[in-house]
Short mmCIF file of C-alpha atoms in Angstrom, two decimals:
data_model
loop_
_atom_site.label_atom_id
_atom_site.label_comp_id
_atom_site.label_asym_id
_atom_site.label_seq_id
_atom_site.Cartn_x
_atom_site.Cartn_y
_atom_site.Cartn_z
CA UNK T 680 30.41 7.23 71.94
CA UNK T 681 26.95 6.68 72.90
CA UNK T 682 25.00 4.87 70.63
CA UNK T 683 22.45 7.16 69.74
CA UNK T 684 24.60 9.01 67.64
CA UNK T 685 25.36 6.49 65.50
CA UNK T 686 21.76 4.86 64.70
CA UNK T 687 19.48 7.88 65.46
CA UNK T 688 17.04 6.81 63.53
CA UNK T 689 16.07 3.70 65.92
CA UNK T 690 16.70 5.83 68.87
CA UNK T 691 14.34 7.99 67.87
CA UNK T 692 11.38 5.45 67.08
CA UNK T 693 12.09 3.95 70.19
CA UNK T 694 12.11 6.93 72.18
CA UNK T 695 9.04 8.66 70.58
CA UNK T 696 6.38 9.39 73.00
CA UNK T 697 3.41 8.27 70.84
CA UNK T 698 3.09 5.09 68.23
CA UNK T 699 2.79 6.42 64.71
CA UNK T 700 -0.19 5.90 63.02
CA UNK T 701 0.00 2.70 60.16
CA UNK T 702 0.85 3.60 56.39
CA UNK T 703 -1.68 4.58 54.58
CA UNK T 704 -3.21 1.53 52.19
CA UNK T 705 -1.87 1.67 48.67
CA UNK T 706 -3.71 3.24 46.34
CA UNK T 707 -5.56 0.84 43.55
CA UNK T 708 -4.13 1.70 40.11
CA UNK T 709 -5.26 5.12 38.80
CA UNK T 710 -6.55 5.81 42.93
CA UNK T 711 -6.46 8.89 44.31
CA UNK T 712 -3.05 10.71 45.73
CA UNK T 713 -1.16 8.90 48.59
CA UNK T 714 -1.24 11.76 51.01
CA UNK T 715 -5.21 10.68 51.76
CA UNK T 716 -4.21 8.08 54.81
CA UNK T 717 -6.54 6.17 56.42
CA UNK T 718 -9.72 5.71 54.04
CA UNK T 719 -10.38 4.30 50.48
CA UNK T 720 -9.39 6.13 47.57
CA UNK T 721 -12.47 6.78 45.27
CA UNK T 722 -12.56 4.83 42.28
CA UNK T 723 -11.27 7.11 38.89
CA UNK T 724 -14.36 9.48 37.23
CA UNK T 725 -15.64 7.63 34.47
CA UNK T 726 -13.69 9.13 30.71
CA UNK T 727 -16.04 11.85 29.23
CA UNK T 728 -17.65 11.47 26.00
CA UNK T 729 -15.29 13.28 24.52
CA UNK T 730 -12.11 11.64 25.48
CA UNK T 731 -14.09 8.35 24.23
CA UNK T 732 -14.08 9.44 20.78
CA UNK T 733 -11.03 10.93 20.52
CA UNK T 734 -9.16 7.77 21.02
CA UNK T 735 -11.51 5.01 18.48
CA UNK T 736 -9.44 1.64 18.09
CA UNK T 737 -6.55 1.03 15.74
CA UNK T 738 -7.71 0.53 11.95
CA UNK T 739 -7.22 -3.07 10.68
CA UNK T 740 -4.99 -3.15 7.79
CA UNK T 741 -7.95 -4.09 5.53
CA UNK T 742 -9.45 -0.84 6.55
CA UNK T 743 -6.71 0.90 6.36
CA UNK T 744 -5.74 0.10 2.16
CA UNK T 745 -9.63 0.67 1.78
CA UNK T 746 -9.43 4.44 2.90
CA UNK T 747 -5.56 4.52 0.72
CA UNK T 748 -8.12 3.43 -2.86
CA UNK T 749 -10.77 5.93 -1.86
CA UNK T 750 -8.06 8.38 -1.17
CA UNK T 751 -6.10 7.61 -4.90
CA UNK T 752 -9.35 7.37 -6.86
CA UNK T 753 -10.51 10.76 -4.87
CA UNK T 754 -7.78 12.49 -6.75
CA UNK T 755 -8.81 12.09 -10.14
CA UNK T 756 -11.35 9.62 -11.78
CA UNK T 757 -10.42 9.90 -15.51
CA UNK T 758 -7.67 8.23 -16.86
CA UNK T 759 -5.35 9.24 -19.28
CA UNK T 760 -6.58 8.68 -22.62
CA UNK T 761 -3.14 8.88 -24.38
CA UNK T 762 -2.26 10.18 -27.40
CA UNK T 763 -4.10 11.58 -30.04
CA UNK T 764 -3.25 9.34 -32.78
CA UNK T 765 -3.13 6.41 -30.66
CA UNK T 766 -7.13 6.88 -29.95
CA UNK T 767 -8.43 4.78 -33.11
CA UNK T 768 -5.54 2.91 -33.90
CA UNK T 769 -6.90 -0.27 -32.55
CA UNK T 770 -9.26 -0.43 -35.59
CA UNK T 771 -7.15 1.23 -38.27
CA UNK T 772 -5.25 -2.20 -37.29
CA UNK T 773 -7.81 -4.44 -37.49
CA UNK T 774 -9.18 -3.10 -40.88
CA UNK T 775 -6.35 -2.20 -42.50
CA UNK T 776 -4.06 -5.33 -43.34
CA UNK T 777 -0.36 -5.32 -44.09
CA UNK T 778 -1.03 -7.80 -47.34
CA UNK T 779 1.65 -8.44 -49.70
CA UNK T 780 2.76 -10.86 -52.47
CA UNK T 781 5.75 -13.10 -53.31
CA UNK T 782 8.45 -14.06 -50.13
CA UNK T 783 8.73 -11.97 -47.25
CA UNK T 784 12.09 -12.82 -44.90
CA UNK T 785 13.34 -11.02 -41.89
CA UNK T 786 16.25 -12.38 -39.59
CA UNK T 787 16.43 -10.58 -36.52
CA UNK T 788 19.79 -10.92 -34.36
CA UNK T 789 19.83 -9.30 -30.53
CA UNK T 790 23.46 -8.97 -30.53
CA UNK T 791 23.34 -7.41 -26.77
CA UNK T 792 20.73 -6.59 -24.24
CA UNK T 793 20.08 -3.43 -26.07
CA UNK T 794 21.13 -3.42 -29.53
CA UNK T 795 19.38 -5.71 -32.21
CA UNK T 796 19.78 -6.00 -35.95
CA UNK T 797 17.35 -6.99 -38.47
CA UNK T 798 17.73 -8.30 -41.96
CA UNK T 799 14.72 -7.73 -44.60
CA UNK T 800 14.46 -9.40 -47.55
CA UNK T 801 11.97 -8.83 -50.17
CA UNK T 802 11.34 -11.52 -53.02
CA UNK T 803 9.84 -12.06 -56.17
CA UNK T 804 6.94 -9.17 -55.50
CA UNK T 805 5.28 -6.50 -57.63
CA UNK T 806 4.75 -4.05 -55.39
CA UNK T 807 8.37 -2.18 -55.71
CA UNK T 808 8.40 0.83 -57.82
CA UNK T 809 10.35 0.80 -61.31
CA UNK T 810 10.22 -2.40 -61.76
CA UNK T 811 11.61 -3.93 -59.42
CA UNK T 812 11.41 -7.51 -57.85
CA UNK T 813 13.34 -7.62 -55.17
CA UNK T 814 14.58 -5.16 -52.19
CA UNK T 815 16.70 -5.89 -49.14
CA UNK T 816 16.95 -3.16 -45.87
CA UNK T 817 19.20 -3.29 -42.72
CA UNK T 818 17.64 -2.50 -39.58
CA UNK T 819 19.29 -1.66 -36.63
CA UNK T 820 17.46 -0.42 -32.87
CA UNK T 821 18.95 0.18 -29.91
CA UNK T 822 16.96 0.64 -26.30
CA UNK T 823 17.46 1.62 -22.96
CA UNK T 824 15.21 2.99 -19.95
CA UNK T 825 14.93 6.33 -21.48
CA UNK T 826 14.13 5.79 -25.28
CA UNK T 827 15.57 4.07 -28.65
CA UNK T 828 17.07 4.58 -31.41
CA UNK T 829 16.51 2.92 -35.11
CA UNK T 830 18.10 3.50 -38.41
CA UNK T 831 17.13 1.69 -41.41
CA UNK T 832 19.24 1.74 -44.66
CA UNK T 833 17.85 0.62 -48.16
CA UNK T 834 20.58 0.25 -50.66
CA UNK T 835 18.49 0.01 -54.10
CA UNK T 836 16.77 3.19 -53.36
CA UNK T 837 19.87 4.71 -51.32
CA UNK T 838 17.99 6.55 -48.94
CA UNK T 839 18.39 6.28 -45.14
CA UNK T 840 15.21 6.55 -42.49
CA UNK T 841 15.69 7.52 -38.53
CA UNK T 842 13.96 7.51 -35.91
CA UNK T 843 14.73 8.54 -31.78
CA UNK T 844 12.84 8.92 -28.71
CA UNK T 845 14.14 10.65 -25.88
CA UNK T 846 12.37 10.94 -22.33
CA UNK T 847 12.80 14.33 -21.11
CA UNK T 848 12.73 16.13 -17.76
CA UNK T 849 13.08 12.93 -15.58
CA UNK T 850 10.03 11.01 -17.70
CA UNK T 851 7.69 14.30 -17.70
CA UNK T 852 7.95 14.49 -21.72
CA UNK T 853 9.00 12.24 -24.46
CA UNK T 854 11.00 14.21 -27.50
CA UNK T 855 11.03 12.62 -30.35
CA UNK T 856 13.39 13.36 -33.83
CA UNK T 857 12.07 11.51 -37.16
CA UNK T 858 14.74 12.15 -40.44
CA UNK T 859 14.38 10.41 -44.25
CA UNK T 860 17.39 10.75 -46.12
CA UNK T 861 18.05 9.88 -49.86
CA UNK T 862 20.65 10.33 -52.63
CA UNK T 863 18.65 12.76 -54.81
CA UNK T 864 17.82 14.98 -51.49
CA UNK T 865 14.36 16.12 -52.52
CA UNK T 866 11.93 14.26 -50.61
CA UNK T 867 14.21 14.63 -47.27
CA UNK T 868 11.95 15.56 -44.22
CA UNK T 869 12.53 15.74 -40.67
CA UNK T 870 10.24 16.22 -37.83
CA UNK T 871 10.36 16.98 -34.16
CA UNK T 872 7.99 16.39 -31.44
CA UNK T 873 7.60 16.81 -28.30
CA UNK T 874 4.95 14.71 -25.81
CA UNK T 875 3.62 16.20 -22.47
CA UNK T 876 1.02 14.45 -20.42
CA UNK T 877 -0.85 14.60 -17.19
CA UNK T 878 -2.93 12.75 -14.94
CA UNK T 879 -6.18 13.27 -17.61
CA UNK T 880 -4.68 14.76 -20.69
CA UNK T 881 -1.89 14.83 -23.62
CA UNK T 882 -0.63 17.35 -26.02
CA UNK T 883 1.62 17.26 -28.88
CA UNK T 884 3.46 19.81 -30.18
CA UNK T 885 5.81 19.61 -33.60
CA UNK T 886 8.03 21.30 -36.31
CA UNK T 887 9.76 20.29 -38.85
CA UNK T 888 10.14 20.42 -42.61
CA UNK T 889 8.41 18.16 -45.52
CA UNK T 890 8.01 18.52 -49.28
CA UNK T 891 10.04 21.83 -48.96
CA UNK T 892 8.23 23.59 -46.83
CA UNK T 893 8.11 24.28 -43.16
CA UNK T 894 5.15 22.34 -40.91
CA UNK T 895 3.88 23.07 -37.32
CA UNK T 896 1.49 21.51 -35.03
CA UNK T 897 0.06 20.80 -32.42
CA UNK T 898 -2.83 18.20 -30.64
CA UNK T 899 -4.64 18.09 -27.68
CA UNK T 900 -6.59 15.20 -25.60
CA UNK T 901 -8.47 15.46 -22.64
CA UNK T 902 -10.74 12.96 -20.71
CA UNK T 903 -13.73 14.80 -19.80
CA UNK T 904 -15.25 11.49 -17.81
CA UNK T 905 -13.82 8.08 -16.70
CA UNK T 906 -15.79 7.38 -20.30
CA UNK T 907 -15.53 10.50 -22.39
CA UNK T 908 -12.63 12.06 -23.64
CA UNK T 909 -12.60 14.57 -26.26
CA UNK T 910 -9.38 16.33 -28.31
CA UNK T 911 -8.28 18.11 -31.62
CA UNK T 912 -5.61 19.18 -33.67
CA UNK T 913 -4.14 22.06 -35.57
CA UNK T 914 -1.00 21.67 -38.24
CA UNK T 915 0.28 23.88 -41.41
CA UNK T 916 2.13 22.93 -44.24
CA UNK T 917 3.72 25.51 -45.31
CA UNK T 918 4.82 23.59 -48.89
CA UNK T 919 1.14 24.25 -50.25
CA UNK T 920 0.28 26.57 -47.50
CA UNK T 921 -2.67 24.61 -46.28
CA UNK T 922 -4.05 24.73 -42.61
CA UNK T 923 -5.46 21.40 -41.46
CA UNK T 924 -7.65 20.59 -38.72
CA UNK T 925 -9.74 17.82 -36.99
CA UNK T 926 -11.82 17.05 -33.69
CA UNK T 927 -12.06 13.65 -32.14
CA UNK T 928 -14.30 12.44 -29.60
CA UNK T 929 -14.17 9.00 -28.25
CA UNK T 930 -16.38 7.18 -25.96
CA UNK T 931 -15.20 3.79 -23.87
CA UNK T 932 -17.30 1.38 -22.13
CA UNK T 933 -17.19 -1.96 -20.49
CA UNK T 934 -16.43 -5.27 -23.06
CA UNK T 935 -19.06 -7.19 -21.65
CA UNK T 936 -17.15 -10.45 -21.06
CA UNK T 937 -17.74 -12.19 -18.33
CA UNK T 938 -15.41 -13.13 -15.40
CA UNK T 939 -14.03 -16.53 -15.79
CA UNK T 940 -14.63 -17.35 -20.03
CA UNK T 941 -12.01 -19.36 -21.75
CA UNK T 942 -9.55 -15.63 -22.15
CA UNK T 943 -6.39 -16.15 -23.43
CA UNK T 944 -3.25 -15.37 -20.89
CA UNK T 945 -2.10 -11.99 -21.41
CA UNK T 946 -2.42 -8.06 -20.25
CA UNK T 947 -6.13 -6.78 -19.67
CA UNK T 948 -8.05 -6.25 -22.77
CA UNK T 949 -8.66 -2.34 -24.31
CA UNK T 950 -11.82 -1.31 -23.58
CA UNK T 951 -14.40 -1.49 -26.49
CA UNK T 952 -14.79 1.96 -27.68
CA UNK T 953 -16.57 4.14 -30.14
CA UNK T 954 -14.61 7.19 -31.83
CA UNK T 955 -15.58 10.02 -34.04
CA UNK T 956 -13.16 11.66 -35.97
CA UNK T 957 -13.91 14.81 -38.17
CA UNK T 958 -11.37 16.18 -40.23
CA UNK T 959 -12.48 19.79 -41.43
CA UNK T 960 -9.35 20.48 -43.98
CA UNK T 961 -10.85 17.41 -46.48
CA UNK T 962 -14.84 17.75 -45.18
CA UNK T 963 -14.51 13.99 -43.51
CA UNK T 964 -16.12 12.08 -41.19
CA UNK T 965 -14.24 8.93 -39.91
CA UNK T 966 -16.76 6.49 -37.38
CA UNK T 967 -14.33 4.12 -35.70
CA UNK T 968 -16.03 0.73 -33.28
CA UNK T 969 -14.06 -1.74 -31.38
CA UNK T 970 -15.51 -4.56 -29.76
CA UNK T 971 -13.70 -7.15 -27.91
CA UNK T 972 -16.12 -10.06 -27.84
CA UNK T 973 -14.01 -12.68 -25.52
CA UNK T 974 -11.21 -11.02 -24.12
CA UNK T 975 -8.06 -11.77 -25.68
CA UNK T 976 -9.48 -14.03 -28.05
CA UNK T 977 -11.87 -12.60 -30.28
CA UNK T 978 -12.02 -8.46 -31.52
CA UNK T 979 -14.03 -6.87 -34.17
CA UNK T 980 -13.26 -3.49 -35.83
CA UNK T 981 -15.63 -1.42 -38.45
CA UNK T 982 -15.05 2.16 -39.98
CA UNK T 983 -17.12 4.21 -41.59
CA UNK T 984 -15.53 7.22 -43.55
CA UNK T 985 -17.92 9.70 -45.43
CA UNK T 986 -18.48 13.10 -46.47
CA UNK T 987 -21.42 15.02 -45.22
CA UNK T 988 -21.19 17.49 -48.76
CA UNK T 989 -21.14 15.06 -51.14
CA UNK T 990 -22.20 11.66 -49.99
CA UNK T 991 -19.66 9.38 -50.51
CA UNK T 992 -18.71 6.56 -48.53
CA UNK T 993 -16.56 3.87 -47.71
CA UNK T 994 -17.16 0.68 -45.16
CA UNK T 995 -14.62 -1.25 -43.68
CA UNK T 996 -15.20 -4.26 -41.47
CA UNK T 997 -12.16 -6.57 -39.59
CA UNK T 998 -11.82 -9.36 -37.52
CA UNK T 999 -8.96 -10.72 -35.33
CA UNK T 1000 -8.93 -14.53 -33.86
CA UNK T 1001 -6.08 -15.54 -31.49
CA UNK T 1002 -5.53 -19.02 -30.89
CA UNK T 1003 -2.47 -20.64 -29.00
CA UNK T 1004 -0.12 -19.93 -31.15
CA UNK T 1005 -1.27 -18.47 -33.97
CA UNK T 1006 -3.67 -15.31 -35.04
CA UNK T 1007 -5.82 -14.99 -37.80
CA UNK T 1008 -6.96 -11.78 -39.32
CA UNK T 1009 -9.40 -10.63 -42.13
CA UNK T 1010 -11.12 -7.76 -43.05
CA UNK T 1011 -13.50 -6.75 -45.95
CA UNK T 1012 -14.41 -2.97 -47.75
CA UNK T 1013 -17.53 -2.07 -49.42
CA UNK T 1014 -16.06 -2.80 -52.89
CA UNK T 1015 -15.55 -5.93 -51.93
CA UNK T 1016 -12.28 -6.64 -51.39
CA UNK T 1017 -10.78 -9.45 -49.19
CA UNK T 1018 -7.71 -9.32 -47.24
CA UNK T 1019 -6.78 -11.67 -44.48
CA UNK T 1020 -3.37 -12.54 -42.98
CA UNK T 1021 -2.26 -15.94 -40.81
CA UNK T 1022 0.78 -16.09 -38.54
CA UNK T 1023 1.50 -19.24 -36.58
CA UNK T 1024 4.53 -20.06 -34.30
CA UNK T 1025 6.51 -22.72 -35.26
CA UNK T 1026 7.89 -23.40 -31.61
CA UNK T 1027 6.60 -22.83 -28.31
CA UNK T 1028 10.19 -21.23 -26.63
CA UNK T 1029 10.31 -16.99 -26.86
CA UNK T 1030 11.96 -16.54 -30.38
CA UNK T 1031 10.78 -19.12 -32.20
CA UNK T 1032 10.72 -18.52 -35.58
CA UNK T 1033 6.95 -17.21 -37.04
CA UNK T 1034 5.77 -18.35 -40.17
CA UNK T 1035 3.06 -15.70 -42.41
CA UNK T 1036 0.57 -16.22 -45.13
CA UNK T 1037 -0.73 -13.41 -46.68
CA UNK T 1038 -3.72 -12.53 -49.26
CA UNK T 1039 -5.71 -10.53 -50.74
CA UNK T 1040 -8.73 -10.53 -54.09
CA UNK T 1041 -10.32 -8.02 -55.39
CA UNK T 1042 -13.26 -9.29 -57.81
CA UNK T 1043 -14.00 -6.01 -58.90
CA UNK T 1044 -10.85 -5.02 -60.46
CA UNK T 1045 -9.48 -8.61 -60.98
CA UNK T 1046 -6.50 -8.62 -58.83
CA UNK T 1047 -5.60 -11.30 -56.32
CA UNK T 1048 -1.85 -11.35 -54.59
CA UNK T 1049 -0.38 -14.17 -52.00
CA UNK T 1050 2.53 -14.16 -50.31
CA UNK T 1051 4.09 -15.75 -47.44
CA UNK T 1052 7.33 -14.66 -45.36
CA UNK T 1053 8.96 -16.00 -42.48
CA UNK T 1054 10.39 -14.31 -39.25
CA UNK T 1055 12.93 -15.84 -37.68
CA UNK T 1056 14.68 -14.50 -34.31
CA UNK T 1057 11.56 -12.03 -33.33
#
């Protein structure tokens, strides 16, 4: 067999008449195509304007949670002012103490991680009805993720309260059931609610019955500006057939303390706010101020309630302190009436027991009552 046929590839560069011309040079990266032997491929056309800004560098992540705020605060700027008659209950606490004479004791017991019992005992006080020195109620709550329950029986009087929340529609509304039971049967009520909120708003709507008679309503609450928000609310009673109505408008703004003062650990402070209330059914105007003067520490309250038609009036100022472990409260009306209340720790572990001193004079009508109670397991 010659050997041509079996390696005609060699035989036929050795046999070819002419040399072949070198390999082209290789192309420098992004060159031109190979089939261009023999000369330099042109260097690549320089990216067009375009193409430049079409493809800016990578965001740094800094950049990158900046644009996610701007995006989130884009949406919607006003907050969600909350309920209706949550929007001046900041001062109805500060200037309206719970005050009470003789011995105060509740035991509290959390028998699991979501049932708790509470013991109440009342002692050697004047403020009972008929007579009466002494009361004793058994309180019992239970919680979850979705809403509680709470029952609390009083034996003396024989009359049973109740109280559930419900969250409804995967967490989009909160129902709520309220009963009061007793022996004789007529001052049983029952009311049910219903909660529905947005990004900016609530409403309210209820029905239920009281003093024998049917009662609807409903109450709105809408923040106009990250500041502002504004609401109302409508409700009948049909017992006396009355038709009941007010507007509030409250106004937030900044508490002025500064970044860094001696603030007491905790969750941020409310915001310092002044609310109007008018209540067209009784003719009344309600002024409400909050101030938090150091931030967790120190907040003053002050109400004004008085009737455009007929003049009258009525002041109330309050003040809370909170130390380490203790808080101090006191609040004065225009007759001149003191109240204040104390309540210290006695331990520094969650639980410890919390001891209370209560008080309150009233010059003009020559009454002064002190008490003191103790909680123990709160």
């Amino acid at each position: 067999m010659p050997i041509q046929s079996i390696f005609p590839l060699f035989t036929t560069r050795c046999d070819s008449s002419a040399i072949p011309p070198p390999p082209p040079l290789l192309p420098p990266p992004g060159g031109s195509k190979s089939g261009e032997a023999g000369s330099t491929p042109p260097p690549p056309p320089p990216a067009a304007e375009s193409d430049k800004a079409a493809a800016p560098p990578p965001p740094s992540p800094v950049a990158a949670d900046d644009d996610i705020a701007k995006a989130a605060a884009s949406v919607s700027s006003c907050p969600n002012p909350g309920p209706l008659e949550m929007a001046t209950y900041d001062v109805r606490r500060l200037v309206s103490l719970d005050t009470y004479d003789g011995v105060r004791v509740d035991i509290s017991k959390q028998l699991s991680p979501f049932f708790a019992c509470v013991h109440s005992f009342h002692l050697g006080t004047t403020m009972l009805p008929d007579g009466k020195n002494c009361s004793y109620g058994f309180t019992t709550q239970m919680n979850d993720e979705e809403g509680f329950m709470m029952a609390r029986v009083d034996p003396e009087r024989g009359s049973v309260d109740g109280r559930i929340h419900k969250a409804l529609l995967g967490g989009l509304a909160m129902g709520k059931l309220q009963l009061g039971l007793s022996s004789e049967g007529q001052s049983d009520q029952m009311l049910g609610e219903v909660d529905i909120g947005a990004a900016t708003w609530t409403a309210n709507l209820k029905y239920g019955s009281m003093g024998g008679g049917n009662v609807f309503g409903c109450n709105y609450f809408q923040a106009v500006t990250p500041k502002l928000a504004m609401g109302g609310e409508g409700m009948y009673i049909g017992a006396n057939g009355n038709m009941l109505s007010s507007y509030t408008a409250k106004y937030s703004f900044d508490n002025g303390t500064e970044e860094g003062s001696d603030a007491a650990p905790g969750p941020p402070e409310a915001p310092s706010y002044l609310a109007a209330t008018y209540n067209a059914g009784q003719g009344m105007l309600s002024l409400n101020y909050k101030r938090a003067v150091t931030a967790q520490r120190v907040n003053i309250g002050a109400s004004l309630e008085c009737s455009p038609m007929t003049l009258e009036s009525q002041v109330l100022l309050g003040a809370e302190f909170n130390l380490t472990r203790s808080k101090m409260n006191v609040c004065i009306d225009g007759s001149g009436r003191i109240q204040s209340v104390l309540e210290t720790k006695l331990g520094r572990e969650p639980g410890s027991p919390a001891l209370n001193f209560a008080a309150e004079l009233d010059h003009g009508k020559n009454v002064m009552k002190f008490g003191y109670g103790l909680n123990i397991g709160s």
